[in-house]
Short mmCIF file of C-alpha atoms and ligand atoms in Angstrom, two decimals:
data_model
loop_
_atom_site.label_atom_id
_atom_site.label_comp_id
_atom_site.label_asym_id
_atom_site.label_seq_id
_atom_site.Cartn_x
_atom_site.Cartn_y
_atom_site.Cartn_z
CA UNK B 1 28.04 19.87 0.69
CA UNK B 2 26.54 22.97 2.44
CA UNK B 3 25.91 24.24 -1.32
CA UNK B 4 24.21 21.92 -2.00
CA UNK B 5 21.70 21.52 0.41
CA UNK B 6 20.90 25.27 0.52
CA UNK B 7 20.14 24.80 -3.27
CA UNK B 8 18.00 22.16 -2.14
CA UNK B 9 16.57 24.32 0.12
CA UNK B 10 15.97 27.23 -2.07
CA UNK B 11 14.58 25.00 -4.62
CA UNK B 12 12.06 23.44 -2.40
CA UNK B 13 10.76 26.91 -1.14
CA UNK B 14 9.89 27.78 -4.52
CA UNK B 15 8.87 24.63 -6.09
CA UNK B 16 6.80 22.01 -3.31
CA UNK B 17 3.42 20.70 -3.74
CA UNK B 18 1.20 22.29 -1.25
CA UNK B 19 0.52 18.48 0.32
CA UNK B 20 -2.34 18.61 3.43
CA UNK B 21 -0.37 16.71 5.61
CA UNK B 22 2.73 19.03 4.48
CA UNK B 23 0.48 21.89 6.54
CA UNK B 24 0.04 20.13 10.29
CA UNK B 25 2.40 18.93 13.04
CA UNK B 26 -0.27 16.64 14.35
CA UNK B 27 1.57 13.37 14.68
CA UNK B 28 -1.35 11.11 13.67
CA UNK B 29 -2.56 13.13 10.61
CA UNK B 30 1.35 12.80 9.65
CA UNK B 31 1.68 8.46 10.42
CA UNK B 32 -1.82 8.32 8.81
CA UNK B 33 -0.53 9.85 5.73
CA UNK B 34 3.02 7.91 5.95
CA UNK B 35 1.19 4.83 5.81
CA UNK B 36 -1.23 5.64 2.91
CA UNK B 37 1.31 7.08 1.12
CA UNK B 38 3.56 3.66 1.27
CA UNK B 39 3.48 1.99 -2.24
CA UNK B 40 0.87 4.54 -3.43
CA UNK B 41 0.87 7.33 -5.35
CA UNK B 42 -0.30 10.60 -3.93
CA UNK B 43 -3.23 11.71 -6.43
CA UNK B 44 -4.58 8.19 -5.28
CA UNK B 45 -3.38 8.63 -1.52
CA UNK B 46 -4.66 12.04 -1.22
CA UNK B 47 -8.17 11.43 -1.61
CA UNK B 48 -7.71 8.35 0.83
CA UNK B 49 -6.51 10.81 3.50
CA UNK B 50 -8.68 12.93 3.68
CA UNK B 51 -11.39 10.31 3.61
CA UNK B 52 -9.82 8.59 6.96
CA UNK B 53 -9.15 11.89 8.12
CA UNK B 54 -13.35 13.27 7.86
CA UNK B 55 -14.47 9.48 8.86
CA UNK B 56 -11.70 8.93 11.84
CA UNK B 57 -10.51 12.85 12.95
CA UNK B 58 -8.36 11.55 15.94
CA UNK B 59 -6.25 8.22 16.80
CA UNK B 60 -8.99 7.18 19.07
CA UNK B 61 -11.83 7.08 16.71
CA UNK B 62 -9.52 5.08 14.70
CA UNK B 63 -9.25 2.88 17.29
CA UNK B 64 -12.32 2.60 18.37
CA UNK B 65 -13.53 1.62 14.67
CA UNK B 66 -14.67 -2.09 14.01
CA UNK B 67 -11.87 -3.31 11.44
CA UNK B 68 -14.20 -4.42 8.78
CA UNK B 69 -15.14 -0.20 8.54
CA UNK B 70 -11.44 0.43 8.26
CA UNK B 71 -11.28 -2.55 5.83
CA UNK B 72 -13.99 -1.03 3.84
CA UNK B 73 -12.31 2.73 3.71
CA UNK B 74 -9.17 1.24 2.56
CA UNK B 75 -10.99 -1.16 -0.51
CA UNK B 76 -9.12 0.05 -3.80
CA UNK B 77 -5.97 1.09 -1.99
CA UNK B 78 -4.25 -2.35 -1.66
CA UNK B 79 -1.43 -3.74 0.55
CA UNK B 80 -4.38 -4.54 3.11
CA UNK B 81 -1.49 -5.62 5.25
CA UNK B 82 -1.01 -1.18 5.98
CA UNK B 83 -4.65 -1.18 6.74
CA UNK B 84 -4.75 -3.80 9.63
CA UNK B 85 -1.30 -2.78 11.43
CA UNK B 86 -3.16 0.91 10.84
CA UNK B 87 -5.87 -0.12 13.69
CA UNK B 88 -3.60 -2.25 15.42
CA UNK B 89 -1.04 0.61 16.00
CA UNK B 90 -4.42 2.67 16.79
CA UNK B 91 -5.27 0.54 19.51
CA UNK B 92 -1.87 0.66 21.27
CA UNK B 93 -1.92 4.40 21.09
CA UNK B 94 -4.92 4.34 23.15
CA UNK B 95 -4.07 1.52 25.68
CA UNK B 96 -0.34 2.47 26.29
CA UNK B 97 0.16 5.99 25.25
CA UNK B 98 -3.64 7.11 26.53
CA UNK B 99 -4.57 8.45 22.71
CA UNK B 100 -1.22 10.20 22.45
CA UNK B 101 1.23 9.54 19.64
CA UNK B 102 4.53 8.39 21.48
CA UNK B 103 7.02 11.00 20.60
CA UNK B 104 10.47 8.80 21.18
CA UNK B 105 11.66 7.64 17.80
CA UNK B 106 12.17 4.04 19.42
CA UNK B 107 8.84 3.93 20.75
CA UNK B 108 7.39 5.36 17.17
CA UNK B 109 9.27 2.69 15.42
CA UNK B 110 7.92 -0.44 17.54
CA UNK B 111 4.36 0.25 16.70
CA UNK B 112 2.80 -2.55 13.92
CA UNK B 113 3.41 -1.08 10.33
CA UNK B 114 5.87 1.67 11.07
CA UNK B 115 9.53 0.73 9.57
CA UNK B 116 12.97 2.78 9.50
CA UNK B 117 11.70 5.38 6.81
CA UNK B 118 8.39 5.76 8.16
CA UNK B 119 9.81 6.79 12.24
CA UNK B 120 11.88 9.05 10.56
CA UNK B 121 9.17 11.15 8.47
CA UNK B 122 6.75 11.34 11.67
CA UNK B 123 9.32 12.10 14.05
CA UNK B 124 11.02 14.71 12.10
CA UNK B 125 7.75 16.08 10.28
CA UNK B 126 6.00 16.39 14.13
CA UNK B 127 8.85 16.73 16.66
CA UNK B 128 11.73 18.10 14.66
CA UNK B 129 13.98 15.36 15.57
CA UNK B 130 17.15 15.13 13.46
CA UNK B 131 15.84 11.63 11.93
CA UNK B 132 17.18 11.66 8.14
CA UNK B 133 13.88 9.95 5.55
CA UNK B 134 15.78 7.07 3.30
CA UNK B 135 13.01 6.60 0.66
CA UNK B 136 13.30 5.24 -3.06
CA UNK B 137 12.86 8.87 -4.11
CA UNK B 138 16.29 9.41 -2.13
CA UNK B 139 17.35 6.53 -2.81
CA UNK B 140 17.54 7.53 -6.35
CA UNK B 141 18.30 11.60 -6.11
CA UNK B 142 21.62 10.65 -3.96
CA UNK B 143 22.80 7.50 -6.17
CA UNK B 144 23.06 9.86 -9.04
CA UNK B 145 23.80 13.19 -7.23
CA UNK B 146 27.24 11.02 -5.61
CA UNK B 147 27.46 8.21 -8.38
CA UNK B 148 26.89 5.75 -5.90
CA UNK B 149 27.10 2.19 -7.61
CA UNK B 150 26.66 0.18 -4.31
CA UNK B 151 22.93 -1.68 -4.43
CA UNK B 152 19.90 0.29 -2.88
CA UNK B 153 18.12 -3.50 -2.07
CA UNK B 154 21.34 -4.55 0.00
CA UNK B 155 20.82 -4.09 3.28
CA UNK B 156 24.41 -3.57 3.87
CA UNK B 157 24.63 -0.53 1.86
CA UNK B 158 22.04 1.55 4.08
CA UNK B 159 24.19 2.63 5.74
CA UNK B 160 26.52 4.64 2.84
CA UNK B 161 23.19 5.90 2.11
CA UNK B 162 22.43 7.53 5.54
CA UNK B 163 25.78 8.62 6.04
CA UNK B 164 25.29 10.88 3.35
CA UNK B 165 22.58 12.37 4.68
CA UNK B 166 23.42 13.02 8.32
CA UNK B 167 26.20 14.51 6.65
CA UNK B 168 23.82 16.94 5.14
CA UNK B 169 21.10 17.59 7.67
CA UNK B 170 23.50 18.81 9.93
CA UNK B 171 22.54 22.06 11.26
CA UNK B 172 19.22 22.34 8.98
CA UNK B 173 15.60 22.19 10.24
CA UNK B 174 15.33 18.63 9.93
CA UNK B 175 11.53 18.38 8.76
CA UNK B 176 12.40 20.83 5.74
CA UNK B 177 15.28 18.66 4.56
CA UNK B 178 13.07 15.65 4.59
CA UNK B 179 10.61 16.62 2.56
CA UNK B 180 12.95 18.95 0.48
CA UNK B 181 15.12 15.59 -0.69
CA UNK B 182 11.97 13.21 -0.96
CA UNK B 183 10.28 16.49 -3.18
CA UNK B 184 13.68 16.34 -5.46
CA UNK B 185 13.56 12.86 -5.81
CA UNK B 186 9.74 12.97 -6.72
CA UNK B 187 9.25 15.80 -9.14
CA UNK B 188 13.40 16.13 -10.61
CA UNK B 189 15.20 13.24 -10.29
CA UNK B 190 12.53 11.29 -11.54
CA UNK B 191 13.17 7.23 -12.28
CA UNK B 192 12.89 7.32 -16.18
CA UNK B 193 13.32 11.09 -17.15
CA UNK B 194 15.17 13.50 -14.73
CA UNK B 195 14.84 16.92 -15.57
CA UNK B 196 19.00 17.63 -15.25
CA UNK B 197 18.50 20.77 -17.38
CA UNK B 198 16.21 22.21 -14.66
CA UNK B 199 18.04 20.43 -11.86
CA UNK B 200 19.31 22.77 -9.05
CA UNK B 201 21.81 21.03 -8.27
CA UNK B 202 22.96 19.66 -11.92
CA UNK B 203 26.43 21.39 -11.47
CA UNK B 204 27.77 19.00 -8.37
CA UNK B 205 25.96 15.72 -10.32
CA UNK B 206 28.33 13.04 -10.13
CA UNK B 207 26.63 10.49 -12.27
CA UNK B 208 25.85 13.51 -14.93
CA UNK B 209 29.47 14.02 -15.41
CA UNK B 210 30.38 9.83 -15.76
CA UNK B 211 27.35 9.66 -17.97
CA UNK B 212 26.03 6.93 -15.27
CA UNK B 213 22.46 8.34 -15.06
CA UNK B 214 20.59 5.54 -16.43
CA UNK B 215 22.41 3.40 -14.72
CA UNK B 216 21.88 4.64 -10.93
CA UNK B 217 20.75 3.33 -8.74
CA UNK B 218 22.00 -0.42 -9.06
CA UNK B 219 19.69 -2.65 -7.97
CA UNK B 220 20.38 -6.27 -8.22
CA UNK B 221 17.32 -8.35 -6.55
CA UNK B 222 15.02 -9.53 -8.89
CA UNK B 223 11.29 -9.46 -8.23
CA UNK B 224 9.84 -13.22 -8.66
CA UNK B 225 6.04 -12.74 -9.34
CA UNK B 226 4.04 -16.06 -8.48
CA UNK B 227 1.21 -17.01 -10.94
CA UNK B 228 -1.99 -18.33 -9.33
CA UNK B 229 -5.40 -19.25 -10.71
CA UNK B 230 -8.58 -18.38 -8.85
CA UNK B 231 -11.84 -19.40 -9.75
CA UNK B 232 -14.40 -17.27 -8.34
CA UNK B 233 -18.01 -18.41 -8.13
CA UNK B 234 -21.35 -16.52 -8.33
CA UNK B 235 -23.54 -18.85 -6.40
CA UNK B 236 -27.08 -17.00 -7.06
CA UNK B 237 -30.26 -18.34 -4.70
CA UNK B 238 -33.39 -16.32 -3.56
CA UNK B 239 -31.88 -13.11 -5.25
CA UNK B 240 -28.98 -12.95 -3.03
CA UNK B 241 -25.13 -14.86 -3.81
CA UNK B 242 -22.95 -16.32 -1.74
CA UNK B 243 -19.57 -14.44 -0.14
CA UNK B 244 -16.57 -15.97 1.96
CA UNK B 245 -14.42 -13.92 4.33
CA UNK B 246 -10.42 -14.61 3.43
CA UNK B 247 -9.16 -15.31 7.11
CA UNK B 248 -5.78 -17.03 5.76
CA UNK B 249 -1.99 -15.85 5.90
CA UNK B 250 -2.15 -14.43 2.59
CA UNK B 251 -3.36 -11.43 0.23
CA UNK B 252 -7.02 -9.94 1.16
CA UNK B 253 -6.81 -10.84 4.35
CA UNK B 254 -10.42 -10.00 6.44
CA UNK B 255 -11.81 -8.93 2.86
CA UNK B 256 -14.33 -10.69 1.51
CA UNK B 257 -14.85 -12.38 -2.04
CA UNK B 258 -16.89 -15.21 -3.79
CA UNK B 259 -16.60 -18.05 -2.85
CA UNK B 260 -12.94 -19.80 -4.28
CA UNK B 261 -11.61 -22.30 -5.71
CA UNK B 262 -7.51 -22.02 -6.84
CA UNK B 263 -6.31 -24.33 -9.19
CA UNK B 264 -2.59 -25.07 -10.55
CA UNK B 265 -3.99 -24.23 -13.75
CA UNK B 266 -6.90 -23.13 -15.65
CA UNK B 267 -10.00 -25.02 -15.54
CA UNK B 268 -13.03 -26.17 -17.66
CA UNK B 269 -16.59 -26.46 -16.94
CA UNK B 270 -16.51 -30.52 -16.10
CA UNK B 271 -13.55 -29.60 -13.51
CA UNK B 272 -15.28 -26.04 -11.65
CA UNK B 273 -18.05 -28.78 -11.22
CA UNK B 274 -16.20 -31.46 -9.47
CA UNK B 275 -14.00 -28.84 -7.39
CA UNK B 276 -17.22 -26.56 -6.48
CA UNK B 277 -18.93 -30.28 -5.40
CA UNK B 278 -16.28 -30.67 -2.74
CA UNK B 279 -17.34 -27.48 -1.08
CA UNK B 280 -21.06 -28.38 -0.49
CA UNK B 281 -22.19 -31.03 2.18
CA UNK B 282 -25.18 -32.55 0.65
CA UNK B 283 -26.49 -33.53 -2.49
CA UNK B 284 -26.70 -30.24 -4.48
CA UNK B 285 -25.23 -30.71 -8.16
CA UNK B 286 -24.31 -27.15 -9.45
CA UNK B 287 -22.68 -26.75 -12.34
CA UNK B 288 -21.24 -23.37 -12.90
CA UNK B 289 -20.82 -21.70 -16.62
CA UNK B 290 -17.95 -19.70 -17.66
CA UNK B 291 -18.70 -16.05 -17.30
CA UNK B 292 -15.13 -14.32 -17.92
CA UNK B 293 -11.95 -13.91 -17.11
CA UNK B 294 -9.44 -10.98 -15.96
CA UNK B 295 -5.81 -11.31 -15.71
CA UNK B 296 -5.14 -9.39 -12.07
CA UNK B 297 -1.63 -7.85 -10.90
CA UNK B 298 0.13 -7.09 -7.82
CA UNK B 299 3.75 -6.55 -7.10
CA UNK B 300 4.45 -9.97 -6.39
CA UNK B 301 1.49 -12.09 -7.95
CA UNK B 302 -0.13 -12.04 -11.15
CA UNK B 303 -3.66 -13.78 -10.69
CA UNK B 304 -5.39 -15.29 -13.80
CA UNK B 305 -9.03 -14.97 -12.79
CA UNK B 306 -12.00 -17.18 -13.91
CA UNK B 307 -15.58 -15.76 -12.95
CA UNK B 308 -18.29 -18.68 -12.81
CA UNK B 309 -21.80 -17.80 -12.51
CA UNK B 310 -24.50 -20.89 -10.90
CA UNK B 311 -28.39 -20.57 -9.82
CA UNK B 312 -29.72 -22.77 -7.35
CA UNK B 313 -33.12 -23.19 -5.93
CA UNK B 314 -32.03 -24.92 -2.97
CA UNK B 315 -29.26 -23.20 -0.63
CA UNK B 316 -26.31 -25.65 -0.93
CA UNK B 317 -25.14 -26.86 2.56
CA UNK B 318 -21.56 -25.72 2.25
CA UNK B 319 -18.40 -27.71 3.89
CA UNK B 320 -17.48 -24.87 5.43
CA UNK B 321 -19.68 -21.90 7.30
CA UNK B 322 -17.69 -19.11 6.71
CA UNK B 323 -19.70 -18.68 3.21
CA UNK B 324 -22.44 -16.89 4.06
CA UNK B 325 -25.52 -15.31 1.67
CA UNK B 326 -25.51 -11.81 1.19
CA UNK B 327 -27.75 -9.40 -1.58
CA UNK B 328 -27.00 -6.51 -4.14
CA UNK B 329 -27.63 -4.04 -1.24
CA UNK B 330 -25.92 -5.37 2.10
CA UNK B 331 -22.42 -6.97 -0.03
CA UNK B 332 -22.21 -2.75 -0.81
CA UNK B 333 -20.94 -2.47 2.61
CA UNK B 334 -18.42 -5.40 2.64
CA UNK B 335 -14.67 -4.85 2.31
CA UNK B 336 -13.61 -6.81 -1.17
CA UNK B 337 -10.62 -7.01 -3.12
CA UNK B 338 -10.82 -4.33 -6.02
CA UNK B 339 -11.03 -7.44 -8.31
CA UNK B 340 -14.03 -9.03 -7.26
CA UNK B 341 -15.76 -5.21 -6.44
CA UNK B 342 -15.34 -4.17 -9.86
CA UNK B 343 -16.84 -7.59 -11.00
CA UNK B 344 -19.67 -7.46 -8.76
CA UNK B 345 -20.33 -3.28 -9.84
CA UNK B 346 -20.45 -4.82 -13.49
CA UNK B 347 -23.19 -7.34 -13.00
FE1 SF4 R 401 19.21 13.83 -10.91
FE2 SF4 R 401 19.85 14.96 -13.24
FE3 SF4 R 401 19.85 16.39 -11.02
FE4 SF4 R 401 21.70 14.58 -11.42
S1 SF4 R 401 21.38 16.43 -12.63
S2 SF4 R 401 20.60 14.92 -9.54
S3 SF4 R 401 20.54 13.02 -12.47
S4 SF4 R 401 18.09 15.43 -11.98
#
């Protein structure tokens, strides 16, 4: 075992990405970038960073920040969920801890957003402490490296996993064999073509030498990805269209879109009409026309979106008052899901 984590080691010394968050100890730089960095790739989280890090440089500014900013820096980078337990977190750093990040591992992993992988990157990355990082990247790079066949999405099995790796950080600079197993994972042992022939540490590969490979790591949960239909529409009046804030338990939470109107299935023009008249008090008939229509992914939901586009001369009295008129200039400055931005940039 001691092999081969000082091949690891060597390897990594050589071979790492110069990452800016790779170059600080400062414990909020390092959660900032933990968080970004969660279900996102790092060309895309990169840029992110450093945008929190010019607009927000400390935990308190964070804090101090009116969510819908936050909301706004975070528009493109999905899982809004991250950005909202971001400023909550903030806000108990600066009430309980007095703007300092807590440096116990429990207290790291109790604030909002912050699970088992995440505590262990910030508290070994900024205080050294002998916390081993289980992310799919090692997930992956120890599966093959110990033909491990026991599911990576059973909780149960966690704990082979982390066995393993207390096993090997023992006596090693704890922050260095983090990032050195997460960096092998990453940029060798790769999901759909590891690089064996360069691999450092191809000559102790257990699932190399049982030809298992392709095979590791078992997973055995399948994803179930919901369908939904939105109909969006562009209520035009006075130059300005109408926008709703989504305040629901659900995606886009505190972003704001056009107004909505989800259907079991698709709809036509004699239908948007009926549904849209439900959402207006009085007497205004509007009947929207089909614009287009985008088919929109997430992990979990695959949303078949209609655009419908309406002028009125007379502001409709809608049912509810949370769908306010905004214009080309002021909606710039609104946080909205990258669907209905990219619509509203392509007017
Ligand atoms: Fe991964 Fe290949 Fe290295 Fe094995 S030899 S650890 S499969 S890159």
């Amino acid at each position: 075992m001691n092999q081969i984590v000082f091949e690891i080691f060597k390897w990594y010394r050589k071979n790492s990405r110069n990452l800016p968050w790779r170059n600080t100890r400062n414990p909020y730089k390092i959660w900032l970038s933990e968080i970004i960095l969660q279900q996102t790739q790092i060309i895309q989280g990169r840029a992110y960073y450093e945008k929190f890090v010019d607009n927000f440089p400390n935990i308190n500014a964070l804090a101090n920040a009116p969510e819908d900013r936050i909301m706004k820096l975070w528009q493109g980078l999905g899982y809004y969920s991250r950005a909202r337990n971001l400023h909550k977190a903030a806000i108990i750093v600066r009430d309980r801890f007095k703007g300092k990040f807590p440096e116990n591992h429990a207290e790291i992993l109790k604030l909002p957003g912050v699970g088992a992988y995440t505590a262990a990157a910030i508290a070994s990355f900024a205080y050294d402490a002998p916390y081993p990082a289980l992310d799919g990247n090692v997930f992956r790079f120890l599966s093959r490296l110990f033909d491990i066949d026991a599911p990576i999405d059973e909780s149960k099995n966690r704990t082979i996993f982390m066995n393993i790796l207390q096993e090997m950080m023992q006596g090693q600079d704890p922050a260095t064999f983090n990032n050195a197993m997460m960096e092998m994972g990453a940029m060798v042992c790769t999901p759909a073509r590891p690089d064996c022939a360069n691999c450092c540490v191809a000559a102790w590969c257990e699932a190399k030498k049982q030809n298992t490979i392709a095979l590791r790591p078992v997973k055995v949960k399948k994803v179930a990805v919901r369908r939904r239909y939105f109909n969006f529409i562009f209520i035009e009046y006075n130059g300005g269209f109408y926008v709703q804030k989504r305040t629901g338990k659900d995606i886009w939470k505190n972003l704001y879109q056009l107004p909505l109107i989800e259907s079991i299935g698709p709809l036509n023009e004699k239908s948007i009409a009926g549904e849209l008249q439900s959402l207006i008090k009085g007497k205004t008939l509007l009947k929207p026309v089909f614009d287009k229509s985008v088919r929109h992914q997430l992990t979990h939901q695959t949303i078949e979106a209609s655009f419908w586009k309406v002028h009125t001369d007379t502001p409709p009295d809608f049912q509810n008052d949370d769908i306010i008129l905004t214009n080309p200039v002021k909606f710039k400055k609104l946080a909205l899901p990258q669907l209905i931005a990219n619509y509203l940039l392509h007017l």
